[in-house]
C-alpha positions as a printed Julia matrix, in Angstrom:
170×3 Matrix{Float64}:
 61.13  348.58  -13.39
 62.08  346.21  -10.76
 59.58  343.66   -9.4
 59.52  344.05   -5.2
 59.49  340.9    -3.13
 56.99  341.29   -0.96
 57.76  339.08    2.86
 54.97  339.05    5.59
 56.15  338.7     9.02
 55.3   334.78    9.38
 57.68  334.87    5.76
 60.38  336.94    7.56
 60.31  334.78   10.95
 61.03  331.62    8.88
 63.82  333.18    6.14
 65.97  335.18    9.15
 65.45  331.57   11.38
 66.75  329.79    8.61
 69.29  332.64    7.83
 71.11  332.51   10.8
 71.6   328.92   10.66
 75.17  327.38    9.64
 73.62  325.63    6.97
 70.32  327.69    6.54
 67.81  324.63    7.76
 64.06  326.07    7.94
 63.39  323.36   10.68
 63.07  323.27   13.25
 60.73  325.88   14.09
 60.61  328.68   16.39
 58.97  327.9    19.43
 56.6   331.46   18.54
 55.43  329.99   15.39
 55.03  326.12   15.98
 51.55  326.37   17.07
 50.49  328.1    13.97
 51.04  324.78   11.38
 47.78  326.1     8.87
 49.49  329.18    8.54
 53.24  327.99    8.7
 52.4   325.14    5.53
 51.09  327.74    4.32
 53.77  329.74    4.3
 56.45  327.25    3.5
 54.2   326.43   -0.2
 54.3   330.0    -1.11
 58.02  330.41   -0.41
 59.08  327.37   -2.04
 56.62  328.73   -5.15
 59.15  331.71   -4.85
 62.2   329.75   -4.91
 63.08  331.28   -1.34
 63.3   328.38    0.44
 64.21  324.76   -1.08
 64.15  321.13   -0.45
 66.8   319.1     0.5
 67.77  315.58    1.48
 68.82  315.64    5.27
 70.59  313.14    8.31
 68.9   315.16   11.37
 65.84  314.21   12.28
 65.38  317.97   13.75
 65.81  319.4     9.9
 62.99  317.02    9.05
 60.11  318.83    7.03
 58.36  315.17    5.67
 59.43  311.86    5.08
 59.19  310.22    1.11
 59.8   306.73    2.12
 62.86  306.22    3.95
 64.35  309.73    2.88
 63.75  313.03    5.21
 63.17  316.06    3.49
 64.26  319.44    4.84
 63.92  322.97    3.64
 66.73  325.15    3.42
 66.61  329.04    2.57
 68.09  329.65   -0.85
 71.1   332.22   -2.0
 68.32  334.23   -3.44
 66.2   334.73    0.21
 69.61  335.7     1.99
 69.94  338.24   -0.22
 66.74  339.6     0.61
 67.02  339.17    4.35
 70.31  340.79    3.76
 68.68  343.63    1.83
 70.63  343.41   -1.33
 69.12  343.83   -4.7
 69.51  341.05   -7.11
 68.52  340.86  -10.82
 65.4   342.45  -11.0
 63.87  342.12   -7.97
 64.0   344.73   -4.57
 62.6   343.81   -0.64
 59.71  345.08    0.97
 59.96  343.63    4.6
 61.4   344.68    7.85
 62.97  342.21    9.94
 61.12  340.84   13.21
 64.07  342.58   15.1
 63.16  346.2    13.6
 61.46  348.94   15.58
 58.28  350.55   13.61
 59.64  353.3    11.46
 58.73  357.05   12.5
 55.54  358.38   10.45
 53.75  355.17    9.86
 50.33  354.62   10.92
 51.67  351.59   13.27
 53.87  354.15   15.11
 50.82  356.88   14.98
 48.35  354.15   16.67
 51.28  353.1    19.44
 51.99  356.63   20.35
 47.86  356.98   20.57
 47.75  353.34   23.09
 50.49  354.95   25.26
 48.91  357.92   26.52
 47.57  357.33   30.17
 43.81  358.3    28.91
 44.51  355.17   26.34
 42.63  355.42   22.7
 39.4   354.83   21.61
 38.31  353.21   18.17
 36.78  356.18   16.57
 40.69  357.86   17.62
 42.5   354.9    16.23
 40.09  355.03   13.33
 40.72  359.3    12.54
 44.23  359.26   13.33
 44.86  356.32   10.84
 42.2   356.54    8.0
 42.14  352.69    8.79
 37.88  350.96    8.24
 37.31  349.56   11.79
 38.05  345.78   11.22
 41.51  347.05   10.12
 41.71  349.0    13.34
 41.26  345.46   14.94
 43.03  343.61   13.06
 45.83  346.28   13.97
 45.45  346.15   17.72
 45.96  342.28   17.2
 49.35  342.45   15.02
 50.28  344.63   17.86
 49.74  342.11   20.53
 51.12  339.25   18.54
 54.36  341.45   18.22
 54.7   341.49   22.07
 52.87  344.56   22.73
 50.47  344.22   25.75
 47.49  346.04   25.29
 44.25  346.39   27.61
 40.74  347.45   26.97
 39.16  349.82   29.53
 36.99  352.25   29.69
 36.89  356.22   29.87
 33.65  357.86   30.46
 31.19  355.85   28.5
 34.18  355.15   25.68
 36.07  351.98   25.18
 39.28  352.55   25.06
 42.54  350.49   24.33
 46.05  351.33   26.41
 49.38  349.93   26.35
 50.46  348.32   29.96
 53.17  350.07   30.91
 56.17  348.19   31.84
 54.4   344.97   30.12
């Protein structure tokens, strides 16, 4: 049975960056994920544990990842992670991961809780909560993935409810 590669969105930022590059450099970043080094080192370990992404010697200071000495080190995105980008199956591996770029498919719980946020009465947590099956820290958690995707999403309230709503036009 064939193993499935598993990309996160922070993963899938960084591989479809690096991707659409000539000559696939990692670096530099996207201005949306520069602020986030923790998380982006983070990142970069576990894909170069995965053989996704690999180092190489570089001129460009702007392809710089670290220095060893007087050489730069960059990162560049491997045959293997184009593939997946790409969505082709090698060996015996598959992808799991939607690019950045992709709407929400139809029937999944993200889709179910954005169809809830744009109503004009908005959602409450205990409707986010029954219409998803979701504990409520994964509700929240959720509502932030949401926002960091670009969605713009206000709290309000509705009788004595809290309630979440998409801004229109936003």
């Amino acid at each position: 049975m064939p193993r499935k590669t598993h990309l996160n969105d922070l993963d899938l930022i960084l591989l479809s960056t690096a991707s659409a590059r000539e000559e696939g450099h990692l670096h530099p970043l996207k201005s949306s994920i520069a602020g986030r080094a923790d998380d982006v080192s983070a990142a970069i370990a576990a894909l170069l544990k995965r053989r996704l992404i690999e180092k190489a010697q570089v001129s460009d200071l702007s392809h710089t990842w670290k220095t060893e000495g007087d050489t730069r080190i960059g990162l560049v995105i491997t045959a293997k992670a184009r593939a997946l980008i790409d969505g082709v199956e090698i060996a015996d591996e598959t992808i799991v991961g939607t690019p950045p770029s992709v709407p929400p498919r139809v029937g999944l719980k993200t889709e179910a809780v954005l169809a809830l946020l744009r109503r004009e009465e908005g959602a409450s947590s205990a409707e986010l909560i029954d219409a998803t099956g979701w504990l409520p820290h994964s509700m929240r958690a959720a509502l932030t993935g949401l926002r960091r995707k670009g969605h713009a999403i206000e709290r309000g309230v509705r009788g004595d409810l809290k309630v979440y709503r998409l801004i229109a036009g936003a």
